[in-house]
GROMACS .gro file of C-alpha atoms in nm:
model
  206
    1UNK     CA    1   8.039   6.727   9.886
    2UNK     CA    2   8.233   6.596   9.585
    3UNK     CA    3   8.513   6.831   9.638
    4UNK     CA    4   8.526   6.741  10.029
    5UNK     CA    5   8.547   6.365   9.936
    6UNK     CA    6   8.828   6.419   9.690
    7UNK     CA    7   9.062   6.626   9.935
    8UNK     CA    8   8.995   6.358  10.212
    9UNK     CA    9   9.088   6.128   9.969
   10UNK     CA   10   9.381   6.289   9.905
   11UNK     CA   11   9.324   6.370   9.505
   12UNK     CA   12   9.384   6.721   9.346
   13UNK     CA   13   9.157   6.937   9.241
   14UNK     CA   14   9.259   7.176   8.945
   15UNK     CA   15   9.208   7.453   8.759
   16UNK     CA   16   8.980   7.315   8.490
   17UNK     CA   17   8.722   7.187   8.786
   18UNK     CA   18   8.384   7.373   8.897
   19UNK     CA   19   8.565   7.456   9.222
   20UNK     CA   20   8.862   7.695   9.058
   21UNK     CA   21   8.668   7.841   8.792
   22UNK     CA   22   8.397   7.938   8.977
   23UNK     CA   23   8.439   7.916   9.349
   24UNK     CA   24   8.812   8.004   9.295
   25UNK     CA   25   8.991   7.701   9.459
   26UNK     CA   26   9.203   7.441   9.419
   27UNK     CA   27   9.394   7.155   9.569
   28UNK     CA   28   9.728   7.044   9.515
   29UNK     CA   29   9.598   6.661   9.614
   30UNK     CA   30   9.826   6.470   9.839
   31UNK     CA   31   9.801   6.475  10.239
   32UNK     CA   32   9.675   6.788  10.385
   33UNK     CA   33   9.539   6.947  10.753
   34UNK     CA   34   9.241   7.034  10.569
   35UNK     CA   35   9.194   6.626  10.486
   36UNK     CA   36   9.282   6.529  10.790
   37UNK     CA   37   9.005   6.742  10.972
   38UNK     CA   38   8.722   6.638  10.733
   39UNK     CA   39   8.778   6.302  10.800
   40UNK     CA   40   8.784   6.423  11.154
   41UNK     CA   41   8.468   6.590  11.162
   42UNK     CA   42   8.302   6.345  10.962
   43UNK     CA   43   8.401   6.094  11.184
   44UNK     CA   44   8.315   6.262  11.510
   45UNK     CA   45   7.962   6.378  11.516
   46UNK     CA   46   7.895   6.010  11.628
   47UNK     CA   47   7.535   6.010  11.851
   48UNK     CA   48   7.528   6.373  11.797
   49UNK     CA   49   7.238   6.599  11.612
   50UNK     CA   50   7.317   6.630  11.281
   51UNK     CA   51   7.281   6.577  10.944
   52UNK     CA   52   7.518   6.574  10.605
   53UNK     CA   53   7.372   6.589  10.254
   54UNK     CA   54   7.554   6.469  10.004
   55UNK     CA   55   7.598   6.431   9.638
   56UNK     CA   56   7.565   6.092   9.444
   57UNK     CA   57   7.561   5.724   9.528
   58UNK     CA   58   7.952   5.714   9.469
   59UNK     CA   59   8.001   5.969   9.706
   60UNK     CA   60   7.752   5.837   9.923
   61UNK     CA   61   7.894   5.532   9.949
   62UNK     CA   62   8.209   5.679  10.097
   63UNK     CA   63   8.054   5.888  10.340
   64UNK     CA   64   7.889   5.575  10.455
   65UNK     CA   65   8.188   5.479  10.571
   66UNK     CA   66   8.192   5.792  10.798
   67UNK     CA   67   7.857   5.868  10.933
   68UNK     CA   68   7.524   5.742  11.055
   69UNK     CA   69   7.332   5.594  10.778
   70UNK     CA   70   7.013   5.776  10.894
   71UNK     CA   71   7.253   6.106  10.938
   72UNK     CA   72   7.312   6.080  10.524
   73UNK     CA   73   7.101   6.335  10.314
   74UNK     CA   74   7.075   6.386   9.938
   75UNK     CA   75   7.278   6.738   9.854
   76UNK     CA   76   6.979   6.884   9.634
   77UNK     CA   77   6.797   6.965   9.995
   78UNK     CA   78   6.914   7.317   9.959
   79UNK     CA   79   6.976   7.283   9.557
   80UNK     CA   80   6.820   7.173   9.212
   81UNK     CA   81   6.451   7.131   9.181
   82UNK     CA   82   6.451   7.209   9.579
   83UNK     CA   83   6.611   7.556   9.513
   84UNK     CA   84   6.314   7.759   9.507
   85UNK     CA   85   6.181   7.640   9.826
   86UNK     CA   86   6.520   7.751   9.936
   87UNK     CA   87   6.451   8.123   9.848
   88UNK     CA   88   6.109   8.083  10.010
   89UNK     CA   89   6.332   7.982  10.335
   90UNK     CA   90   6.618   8.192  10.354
   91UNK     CA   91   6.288   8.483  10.275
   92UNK     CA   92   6.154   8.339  10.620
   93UNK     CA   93   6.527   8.344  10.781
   94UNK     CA   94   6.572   8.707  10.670
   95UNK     CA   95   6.249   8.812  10.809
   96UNK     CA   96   6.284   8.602  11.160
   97UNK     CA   97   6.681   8.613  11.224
   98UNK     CA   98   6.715   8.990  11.099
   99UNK     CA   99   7.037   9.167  11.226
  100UNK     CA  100   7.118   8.806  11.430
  101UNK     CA  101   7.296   8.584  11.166
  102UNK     CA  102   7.659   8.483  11.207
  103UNK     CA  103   7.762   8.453  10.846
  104UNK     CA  104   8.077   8.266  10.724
  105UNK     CA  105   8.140   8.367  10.354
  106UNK     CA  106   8.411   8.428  10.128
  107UNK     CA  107   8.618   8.735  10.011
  108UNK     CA  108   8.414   8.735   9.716
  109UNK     CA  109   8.055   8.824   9.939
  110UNK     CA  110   7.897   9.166   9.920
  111UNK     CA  111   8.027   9.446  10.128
  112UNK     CA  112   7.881   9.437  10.489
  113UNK     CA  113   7.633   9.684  10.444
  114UNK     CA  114   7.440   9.504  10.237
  115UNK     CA  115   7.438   9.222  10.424
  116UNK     CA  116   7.253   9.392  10.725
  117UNK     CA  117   7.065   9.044  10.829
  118UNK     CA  118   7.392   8.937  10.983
  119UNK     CA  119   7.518   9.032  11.303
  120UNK     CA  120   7.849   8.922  11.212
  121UNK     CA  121   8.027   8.866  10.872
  122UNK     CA  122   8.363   8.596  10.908
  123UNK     CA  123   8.532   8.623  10.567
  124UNK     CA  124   8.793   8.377  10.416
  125UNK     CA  125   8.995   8.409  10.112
  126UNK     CA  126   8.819   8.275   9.843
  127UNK     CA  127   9.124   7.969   9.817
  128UNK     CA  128   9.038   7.873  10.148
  129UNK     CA  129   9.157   7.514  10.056
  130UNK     CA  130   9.499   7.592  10.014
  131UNK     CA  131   9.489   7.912  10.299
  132UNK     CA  132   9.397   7.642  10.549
  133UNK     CA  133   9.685   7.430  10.523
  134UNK     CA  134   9.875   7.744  10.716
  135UNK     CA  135   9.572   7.911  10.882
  136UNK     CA  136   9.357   7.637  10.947
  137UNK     CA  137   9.448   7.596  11.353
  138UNK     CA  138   9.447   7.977  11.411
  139UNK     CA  139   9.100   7.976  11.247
  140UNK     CA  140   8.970   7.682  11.367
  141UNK     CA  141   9.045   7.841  11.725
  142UNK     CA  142   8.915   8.181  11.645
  143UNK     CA  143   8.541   8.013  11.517
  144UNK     CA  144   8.542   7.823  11.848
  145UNK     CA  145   8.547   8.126  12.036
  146UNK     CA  146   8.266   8.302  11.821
  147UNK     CA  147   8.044   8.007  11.845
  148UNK     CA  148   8.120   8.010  12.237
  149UNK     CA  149   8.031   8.424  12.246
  150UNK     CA  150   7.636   8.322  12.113
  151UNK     CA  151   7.405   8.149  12.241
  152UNK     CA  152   7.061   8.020  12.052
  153UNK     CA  153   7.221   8.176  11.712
  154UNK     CA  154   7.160   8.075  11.352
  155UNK     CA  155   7.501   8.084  11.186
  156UNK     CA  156   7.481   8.046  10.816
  157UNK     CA  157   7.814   7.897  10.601
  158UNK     CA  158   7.934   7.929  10.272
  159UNK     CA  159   8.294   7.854  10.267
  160UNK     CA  160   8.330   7.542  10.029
  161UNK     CA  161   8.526   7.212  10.207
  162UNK     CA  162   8.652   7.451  10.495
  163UNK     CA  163   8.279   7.489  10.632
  164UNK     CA  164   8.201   7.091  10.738
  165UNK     CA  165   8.549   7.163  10.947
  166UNK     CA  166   8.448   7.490  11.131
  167UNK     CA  167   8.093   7.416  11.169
  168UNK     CA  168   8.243   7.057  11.354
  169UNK     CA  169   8.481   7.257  11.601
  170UNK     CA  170   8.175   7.515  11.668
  171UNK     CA  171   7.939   7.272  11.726
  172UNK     CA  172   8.142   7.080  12.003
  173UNK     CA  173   8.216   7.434  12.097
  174UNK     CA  174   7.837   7.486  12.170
  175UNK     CA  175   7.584   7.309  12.036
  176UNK     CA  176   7.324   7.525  12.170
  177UNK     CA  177   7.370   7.748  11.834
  178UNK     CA  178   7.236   7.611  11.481
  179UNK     CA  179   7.471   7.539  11.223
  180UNK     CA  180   7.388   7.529  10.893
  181UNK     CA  181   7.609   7.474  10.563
  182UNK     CA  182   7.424   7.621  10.245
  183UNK     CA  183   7.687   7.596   9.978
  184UNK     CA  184   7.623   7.802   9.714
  185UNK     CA  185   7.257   7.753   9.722
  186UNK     CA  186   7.269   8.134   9.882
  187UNK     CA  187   7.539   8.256   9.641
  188UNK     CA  188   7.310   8.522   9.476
  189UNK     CA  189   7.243   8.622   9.843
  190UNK     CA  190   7.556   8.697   9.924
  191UNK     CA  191   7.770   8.726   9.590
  192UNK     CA  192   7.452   8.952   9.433
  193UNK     CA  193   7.515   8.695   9.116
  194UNK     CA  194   7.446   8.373   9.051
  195UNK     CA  195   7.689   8.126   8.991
  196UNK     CA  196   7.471   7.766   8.893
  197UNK     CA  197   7.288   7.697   8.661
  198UNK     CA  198   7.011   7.569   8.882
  199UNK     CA  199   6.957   7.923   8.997
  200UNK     CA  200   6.763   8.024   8.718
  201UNK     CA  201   6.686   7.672   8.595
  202UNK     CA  202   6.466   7.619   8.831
  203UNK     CA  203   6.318   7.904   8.902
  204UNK     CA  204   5.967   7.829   8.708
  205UNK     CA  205   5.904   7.594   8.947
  206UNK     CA  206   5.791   7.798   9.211
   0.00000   0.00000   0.00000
């Protein structure tokens, strides 16, 4: 959540970073919509059922700020030496969700038909940072209505700083779905590449 943190805090994020090179956005830094509703969301899921992982003690000092104490995760639950138990569960997920996922991905994802576990495929540009800024209210509606249409539903994200926002505004939409951010811990799911190094790192641990 490092790149999350940075636009709530108002700092840019550029073309030499992680997130341009190979997630293919940036931020101009400065006040933004898409700050304003992180802080929003972070900030609102008081008392609710959740939970936010998140990366580092600096970071997690910050989001401490934010959120329940006993809400805060470590960000490796999905990635790192945790990674292959992550294949094992999106394996399970495939199997037991087949053709009833709601997927929110990027531009960059694998065409539809080879994404047949999902029900539904939501694509966003992959610079959904900056996008937002002039889409984010439309979209932010149009995921409130598609969490609303489903009930009991796993919907899976992958949409970088945009997907804390829209899984917020879905959830209060209906929590009687399951929301569930996976970064790019299921990148060579969807992408049919992988773009960490943890991906193969840590594969021999399995």
């Amino acid at each position: 959540n490092d790149g999350e943190l940075l636009i709530m805090q108002g700092k840019p994020i550029g073309k030499q970073t992680q997130a341009w090179q190979v997630d293919k956005f940036k931020f101009r830094g400065g006040n933004s919509l898409l700050g304003q509703e992180l802080t929003m969301a972070f900030q609102g899921m008081f008392g609710k059922d959740y939970y936010y992982c998140l990366l580092g003690w600096p970071g997690l000092m910050e989001y401490a700020k934010l959120i329940e104490r006993d809400k805060l995760c470590y960000s490796a639950i999905f990635a790192d030496k945790n990674y292959p138990k992550t294949v094992l569960l999106l394996k399970d997920i495939m199997e037991e969700e087949y053709g009833k996922i709601i997927l929110f991905c990027n531009n960059e994802t694998l065409p539809s038909e080879q994404l047949r576990f999902a029900d539904l495929i939501v694509r966003f540009p992959n610079n959904c940072v900056e996008w937002f800024e002039t889409h984010g209210k439309s979209s932010i509606q149009s995921a409130k209505q598609i969490a609303q249409r489903y009930q009991n539903r796993l919907f899976l994200f992958s949409v970088g700083p945009v997907s804390e926002v829209l899984i917020y505004h879905m959830y209060n939409a209906n929590p009687n779905n399951r929301y569930i951010d996976m970064g790019s811990s299921i990148d060579p799911l969807l992408k049919g590449r992988n773009t960490r190094p943890y991906h193969t790192k840590f594969q021999s641990c399995q």
